[in-house]
Amino acid sequence: MACTSSKWTLYDSLKAILKAAAQLERMETSSNGSNGSTSSQDSNRQLRLEIQIGMTIAYVIIFVVSLLGNTALVYVVFKTRELRTTTNLLIANMAIADLLITFFAMPCSVIFLFVGYSWFAGKFGDVTCRIVQYIMALSIAASILTHVFIALERFFCIVYPFKRVSIVKNSKISYSFIWCSSFFLMSPYLYIYTLQGPFDEKYYCVIDEDLLKPMKVYFALVFVFLFISPLIFIASLYTLVCRKLWYHKAPGVRSPTAIQSRETRIRKTVKMLVILIITFAVCWFPAHLMHLLVYIGDVTDFPVSAQLVSFWVCHSHSAINPLLVTIFNELYRNACRSIIKRLSSKSEYVETANLRLVSLPKQNDPDVHLQRYIVKDN
């Protein structure tokens, strides 16, 4: 008995909790149908409709925020010369990865609410099934690796400011490494996802069951190398950065105001980046846990509500990132204001010019010819 209890782990507890939650969902569904088949169908349809409407509204909100926020972030960083630092360019790279999640993962999740895993038939369906799943996984990997490079850049900039590391300091090399590594790490998604069917005249985009067991090692490695290891690595780097800032004294004779201003600016930057990492961990942990339990732990009774919520939480991270950058990055806010002023002044200029053109007399107006004649005679 003691031996059996010692083998009971947190993982077993999570499996038991999820199985109990799935059973409760089924019991609630069956109890709703106890008053008759007609009322059962109506109540289940109404419950499903409520979930569809609620989750669709939630996805529309984060889609709009993510689309506007990340697009503005990329535009402002590349349009403003003062913001073209290595850190800001990496943040813009993260925004590009978030836009991929916005355009691919969010719409697919909304479609899942209404049609499940149903997909297009034929060769087009098979190709799009693999590509869409691959791009969603690719964008996640790119976002994680970008977080790692941001932490590395901040570490060398603050702890070792005179040490040049080309892969960190050179933005082009960083971009190439991030995206090439992401393409390579997520390439199995092009192979494991397939179009299956027809079942009741429908085709489904799912993981090939014959490949599921051999791919368990791959899913475990993805969890370790794209979630656990980056978080430990980034946390260690920021611990060293905070230690450096705490004990650092600026060289030379500088005014207290200048020293305080510099240290405040650095601390704000580090604070923003640390919060970005914490937000990433909190948002993506439920989805990683779900994939572990389903693909490695063979948990078949995973509650549908838990799946929907975990997907929405991880996708909402793409909408939170630009909001955090706007809150903590004063230079970015100032650049946004200047661009808005510039665009508004241009629109006012165009509007004034149009009004002047409208107010000018037409060429076929007799008064115009009369004025020309009078000027010529004079």
C-alpha positions as CSV (number, residue, x, y, z in Angstrom):
1,M,0.0,0.0,0.0
2,A,2.8,2.4,0.9
3,C,4.6,1.5,-2.3
4,T,1.5,2.2,-4.4
5,S,0.9,5.6,-2.7
6,S,4.5,6.7,-3.2
7,K,4.1,6.2,-7.0
8,W,1.2,8.6,-7.1
9,T,2.5,11.8,-8.7
10,L,1.2,15.2,-9.6
11,Y,0.9,13.9,-13.2
12,D,-1.5,11.2,-12.0
13,S,-3.5,13.7,-10.1
14,L,-3.9,15.9,-13.1
15,K,-5.1,12.9,-15.2
16,A,-7.6,12.0,-12.5
17,I,-8.9,15.6,-12.2
18,L,-9.3,15.9,-16.0
19,K,-11.1,12.5,-16.2
20,A,-13.5,13.6,-13.4
21,A,-14.2,16.9,-15.2
22,A,-15.0,15.1,-18.4
23,Q,-17.3,12.8,-16.6
24,L,-19.1,15.8,-15.0
25,E,-19.6,17.3,-18.4
26,R,-21.1,14.1,-19.6
27,M,-23.3,13.8,-16.5
28,E,-24.5,17.3,-16.9
29,T,-25.4,16.7,-20.6
30,S,-27.2,13.5,-19.7
31,S,-29.1,15.1,-16.9
32,N,-30.2,17.9,-19.2
33,G,-31.7,15.3,-21.4
34,S,-33.7,13.4,-18.7
35,N,-36.9,15.4,-19.5
36,G,-37.2,14.0,-23.0
37,S,-35.3,13.7,-26.2
38,T,-36.7,17.0,-27.7
39,S,-35.8,19.1,-24.7
40,S,-32.4,17.4,-24.5
41,Q,-31.6,18.3,-28.1
42,D,-32.7,21.9,-27.5
43,S,-30.8,22.3,-24.3
44,N,-27.6,20.8,-25.8
45,R,-28.0,23.0,-28.9
46,Q,-28.5,26.1,-26.7
47,L,-25.5,25.2,-24.6
48,R,-23.3,24.7,-27.6
49,L,-24.6,27.9,-29.2
50,E,-23.7,29.9,-26.0
51,I,-20.2,28.4,-26.1
52,Q,-19.8,29.3,-29.8
53,I,-21.0,32.8,-29.4
54,G,-19.0,33.5,-26.2
55,M,-15.7,32.1,-27.6
56,T,-16.3,33.8,-30.9
57,I,-16.7,37.2,-29.3
58,A,-13.6,36.5,-27.1
59,Y,-11.6,35.6,-30.2
60,V,-12.8,38.7,-32.1
61,I,-11.6,40.9,-29.3
62,I,-8.1,39.5,-29.2
63,F,-7.9,39.3,-33.0
64,V,-8.6,43.0,-33.4
65,V,-6.3,44.0,-30.5
66,S,-3.5,41.7,-31.8
67,L,-3.9,42.8,-35.4
68,L,-3.9,46.5,-34.7
69,G,-1.3,46.4,-31.9
70,N,1.3,44.2,-33.7
71,T,0.9,45.9,-37.0
72,A,1.4,49.3,-35.4
73,L,4.4,47.9,-33.5
74,V,6.1,46.7,-36.6
75,Y,5.3,49.9,-38.5
76,V,6.5,52.3,-35.8
77,V,9.8,50.4,-35.1
78,F,10.8,50.2,-38.8
79,K,9.6,53.8,-39.5
80,T,11.3,55.4,-36.5
81,R,15.1,55.6,-36.7
82,E,15.5,56.1,-32.9
83,L,13.7,52.8,-32.3
84,R,15.9,50.7,-34.6
85,T,17.9,49.2,-31.7
86,T,18.6,45.5,-31.5
87,T,16.1,45.0,-28.7
88,N,13.3,46.9,-30.5
89,L,14.0,45.0,-33.7
90,L,13.7,41.7,-31.9
91,I,10.4,42.9,-30.3
92,A,9.2,43.7,-33.9
93,N,10.3,40.2,-34.9
94,M,8.2,38.9,-32.0
95,A,5.2,41.0,-33.3
96,I,5.6,39.4,-36.8
97,A,5.4,35.9,-35.2
98,D,2.3,37.1,-33.2
99,L,0.7,38.3,-36.5
100,L,1.2,34.8,-37.9
101,I,-0.7,33.4,-34.9
102,T,-3.4,36.1,-35.4
103,F,-3.9,35.2,-39.1
104,F,-3.7,31.4,-38.8
105,A,-4.3,30.1,-35.2
106,M,-7.1,32.4,-34.2
107,P,-9.3,31.8,-37.2
108,C,-8.7,28.1,-37.1
109,S,-9.8,28.0,-33.4
110,V,-13.0,29.8,-34.3
111,I,-13.6,27.4,-37.2
112,F,-13.1,24.5,-34.7
113,L,-15.9,25.9,-32.6
114,F,-18.4,25.3,-35.4
115,V,-17.1,22.4,-37.5
116,G,-14.5,20.7,-35.2
117,Y,-11.6,19.1,-37.1
118,S,-13.5,19.0,-40.4
119,W,-11.4,20.2,-43.4
120,F,-11.4,20.6,-47.1
121,A,-11.3,17.5,-49.3
122,G,-8.8,16.5,-52.0
123,K,-5.2,17.4,-52.5
124,F,-5.9,21.1,-51.6
125,G,-7.3,20.0,-48.3
126,D,-4.2,17.7,-47.5
127,V,-1.8,20.5,-48.4
128,T,-3.5,23.3,-46.5
129,C,-4.0,21.0,-43.5
130,R,-0.2,20.4,-43.2
131,I,0.8,24.0,-44.0
132,V,-1.7,25.6,-41.6
133,Q,-0.6,23.4,-38.7
134,Y,3.0,23.9,-39.6
135,I,2.7,27.7,-39.6
136,M,0.9,27.7,-36.3
137,A,3.7,25.7,-34.7
138,L,6.4,27.7,-36.5
139,S,5.1,31.0,-35.2
140,I,5.1,29.6,-31.6
141,A,8.7,28.5,-31.9
142,A,9.8,31.8,-33.5
143,S,8.1,33.7,-30.6
144,I,9.9,31.6,-28.0
145,L,13.3,31.9,-29.6
146,T,12.8,35.7,-30.0
147,H,12.2,35.9,-26.3
148,V,15.5,34.0,-25.8
149,F,17.4,36.4,-28.0
150,I,15.9,39.5,-26.4
151,A,17.1,38.2,-23.0
152,L,20.6,37.5,-24.5
153,E,20.8,40.9,-26.0
154,R,19.8,42.6,-22.8
155,F,22.3,40.4,-20.9
156,F,25.3,41.3,-23.0
157,C,24.2,45.0,-23.3
158,I,24.1,45.5,-19.5
159,V,26.4,42.9,-18.0
160,Y,29.1,42.8,-20.8
161,P,28.5,46.1,-22.7
162,F,31.9,46.0,-24.5
163,K,31.7,42.3,-25.6
164,R,30.5,41.9,-29.1
165,V,28.7,38.7,-30.0
166,S,27.7,38.7,-33.6
167,I,24.7,36.4,-33.4
168,V,23.2,38.6,-30.7
169,K,24.3,42.1,-31.7
170,N,23.6,41.6,-35.5
171,S,19.9,41.8,-36.1
172,K,20.1,40.1,-39.5
173,I,22.0,37.1,-38.1
174,S,19.5,36.9,-35.2
175,Y,16.5,36.9,-37.5
176,S,18.1,34.2,-39.7
177,F,18.9,32.0,-36.8
178,I,15.5,32.4,-35.2
179,W,13.5,31.6,-38.3
180,C,15.8,28.9,-39.7
181,S,15.8,27.1,-36.3
182,S,12.0,27.4,-36.2
183,F,11.6,26.0,-39.7
184,F,13.8,23.1,-38.8
185,L,12.3,22.3,-35.3
186,M,8.7,22.4,-36.4
187,S,9.2,20.6,-39.8
188,P,7.8,17.3,-38.4
189,Y,4.4,19.0,-38.4
190,L,4.4,18.8,-42.2
191,Y,4.6,15.1,-41.9
192,I,2.5,14.0,-38.9
193,Y,-0.6,15.9,-39.8
194,T,-2.7,14.4,-42.5
195,L,-6.2,14.5,-44.1
196,Q,-8.3,11.5,-43.1
197,G,-11.7,10.4,-44.4
198,P,-14.2,10.4,-45.7
199,F,-16.2,9.7,-42.6
200,D,-19.9,10.5,-43.1
201,E,-18.8,12.4,-46.2
202,K,-16.4,14.6,-44.2
203,Y,-12.6,14.9,-44.1
204,Y,-10.6,15.7,-41.0
205,C,-7.2,17.4,-40.4
206,V,-5.7,15.3,-37.6
207,I,-2.4,13.7,-36.5
208,D,-1.8,10.3,-38.1
209,E,-2.5,7.7,-35.4
210,D,0.2,5.4,-36.8
211,L,2.8,8.2,-36.1
212,L,1.4,9.3,-32.7
213,K,3.4,6.8,-30.6
214,P,6.7,7.3,-32.4
215,M,6.3,11.1,-32.1
216,K,5.9,11.0,-28.3
217,V,9.6,11.6,-27.9
218,Y,9.4,14.5,-30.3
219,F,6.5,16.2,-28.3
220,A,8.5,15.7,-25.1
221,L,11.6,17.3,-26.6
222,V,9.5,20.2,-27.9
223,F,8.1,20.8,-24.4
224,V,11.6,20.7,-22.9
225,F,13.5,22.7,-25.5
226,L,10.8,25.2,-26.4
227,F,9.2,25.8,-23.0
228,I,11.0,24.6,-19.9
229,S,14.6,25.2,-21.0
230,P,14.0,28.7,-22.4
231,L,12.1,29.8,-19.3
232,I,15.0,28.6,-17.0
233,F,17.6,30.2,-19.3
234,I,15.8,33.5,-19.6
235,A,15.1,33.6,-15.8
236,S,18.8,33.0,-15.1
237,L,19.9,35.8,-17.5
238,Y,17.5,38.3,-16.0
239,T,18.6,37.4,-12.5
240,L,22.2,38.3,-13.5
241,V,21.0,41.5,-15.2
242,C,19.1,42.6,-12.1
243,R,22.1,41.8,-10.0
244,K,24.3,43.9,-12.3
245,L,21.9,46.8,-12.2
246,W,21.6,46.7,-8.4
247,Y,25.4,46.8,-7.7
248,H,26.4,48.9,-10.8
249,K,28.0,52.3,-10.4
250,A,28.4,54.5,-13.5
251,P,32.1,55.3,-14.3
252,G,33.4,58.9,-14.3
253,V,31.9,62.0,-12.8
254,R,28.3,62.3,-13.7
255,S,25.5,64.4,-12.3
256,P,23.1,62.5,-9.9
257,T,20.2,63.4,-12.2
258,A,21.9,61.8,-15.3
259,I,22.8,58.7,-13.3
260,Q,19.3,58.3,-11.9
261,S,17.7,58.9,-15.3
262,R,19.9,56.2,-17.0
263,E,19.3,53.6,-14.3
264,T,15.6,54.3,-14.2
265,R,15.4,53.8,-18.0
266,I,17.4,50.6,-17.8
267,R,15.2,49.3,-15.0
268,K,12.0,50.1,-16.9
269,T,13.3,48.2,-19.9
270,V,14.3,45.1,-17.9
271,K,11.0,45.3,-16.0
272,M,9.1,45.3,-19.3
273,L,11.1,42.3,-20.6
274,V,10.6,40.3,-17.4
275,I,6.9,40.9,-17.5
276,L,6.8,39.8,-21.1
277,I,8.5,36.5,-20.1
278,I,6.2,36.0,-17.2
279,T,3.1,36.7,-19.3
280,F,4.4,34.3,-21.9
281,A,4.9,31.5,-19.4
282,V,1.4,32.0,-17.8
283,C,-0.3,32.1,-21.2
284,W,1.4,29.2,-22.9
285,F,1.6,26.8,-20.0
286,P,-2.0,25.5,-20.2
287,A,-1.6,24.7,-23.9
288,H,1.7,22.9,-23.3
289,L,0.2,21.0,-20.4
290,M,-2.8,19.9,-22.6
291,H,-0.5,18.7,-25.4
292,L,1.6,16.7,-22.9
293,L,-1.5,15.0,-21.4
294,V,-3.1,14.2,-24.7
295,Y,-0.2,13.2,-26.9
296,I,2.2,11.7,-24.3
297,G,-0.1,10.9,-21.3
298,D,-2.8,9.3,-23.5
299,V,-5.5,11.3,-21.7
300,T,-8.6,10.8,-24.0
301,D,-11.2,12.3,-21.6
302,F,-10.0,15.9,-21.9
303,P,-12.8,18.3,-21.2
304,V,-13.8,20.3,-24.2
305,S,-14.2,23.5,-22.2
306,A,-10.7,23.1,-20.9
307,Q,-9.4,22.8,-24.4
308,L,-11.2,25.9,-25.6
309,V,-10.1,28.0,-22.6
310,S,-6.4,26.8,-22.9
311,F,-6.3,27.7,-26.6
312,W,-7.8,31.1,-26.0
313,V,-5.4,31.9,-23.2
314,C,-2.4,31.0,-25.2
315,H,-3.6,32.9,-28.3
316,S,-4.4,36.0,-26.1
317,H,-0.7,36.3,-25.5
318,S,-0.4,37.7,-29.1
319,A,-2.7,40.6,-28.1
320,I,-1.1,41.2,-24.7
321,N,2.5,41.7,-26.1
322,P,1.9,45.0,-27.9
323,L,-0.1,46.3,-25.0
324,L,2.8,45.7,-22.6
325,V,5.3,47.3,-25.0
326,T,3.0,50.4,-25.2
327,I,2.8,50.6,-21.5
328,F,6.4,50.2,-20.6
329,N,8.3,51.7,-23.6
330,E,8.2,55.4,-23.5
331,L,10.2,55.9,-26.7
332,Y,7.6,53.7,-28.5
333,R,4.8,55.8,-27.1
334,N,6.5,59.0,-28.2
335,A,7.2,57.6,-31.7
336,C,3.5,56.7,-32.0
337,R,2.4,60.2,-31.1
338,S,4.8,61.8,-33.6
339,I,3.6,59.5,-36.4
340,I,0.0,60.2,-35.5
341,K,0.7,63.9,-35.6
342,R,2.5,63.6,-38.9
343,L,-0.3,61.6,-40.5
344,S,-2.9,64.0,-39.1
345,S,-1.0,67.1,-40.4
346,K,-0.7,65.4,-43.8
347,S,-4.5,64.7,-43.9
348,E,-5.2,68.3,-42.9
349,Y,-2.9,69.6,-45.7
350,V,-4.6,67.4,-48.2
351,E,-8.0,68.5,-47.0
352,T,-7.0,72.2,-47.2
353,A,-5.6,71.6,-50.7
354,N,-8.8,70.0,-51.8
355,L,-10.9,72.9,-50.4
356,R,-8.7,75.3,-52.4
357,L,-9.2,73.4,-55.6
358,V,-12.9,73.3,-55.0
359,S,-13.0,77.0,-54.3
360,L,-11.1,77.9,-57.6
361,P,-13.3,78.9,-60.5
362,K,-13.7,76.5,-63.4
363,Q,-11.7,77.0,-66.6
364,N,-14.9,77.4,-68.7
365,D,-16.2,80.1,-66.4
366,P,-16.6,83.5,-68.4
367,D,-15.2,85.4,-65.4
368,V,-11.9,83.6,-65.7
369,H,-11.5,84.6,-69.4
370,L,-12.5,88.1,-68.5
371,Q,-9.9,88.4,-65.7
372,R,-7.2,87.0,-68.1
373,Y,-8.2,89.6,-70.7
374,I,-8.1,92.5,-68.2
375,V,-4.6,91.4,-66.9
376,K,-3.3,91.0,-70.4
377,D,-4.5,94.5,-71.4
378,N,-2.9,96.0,-68.3
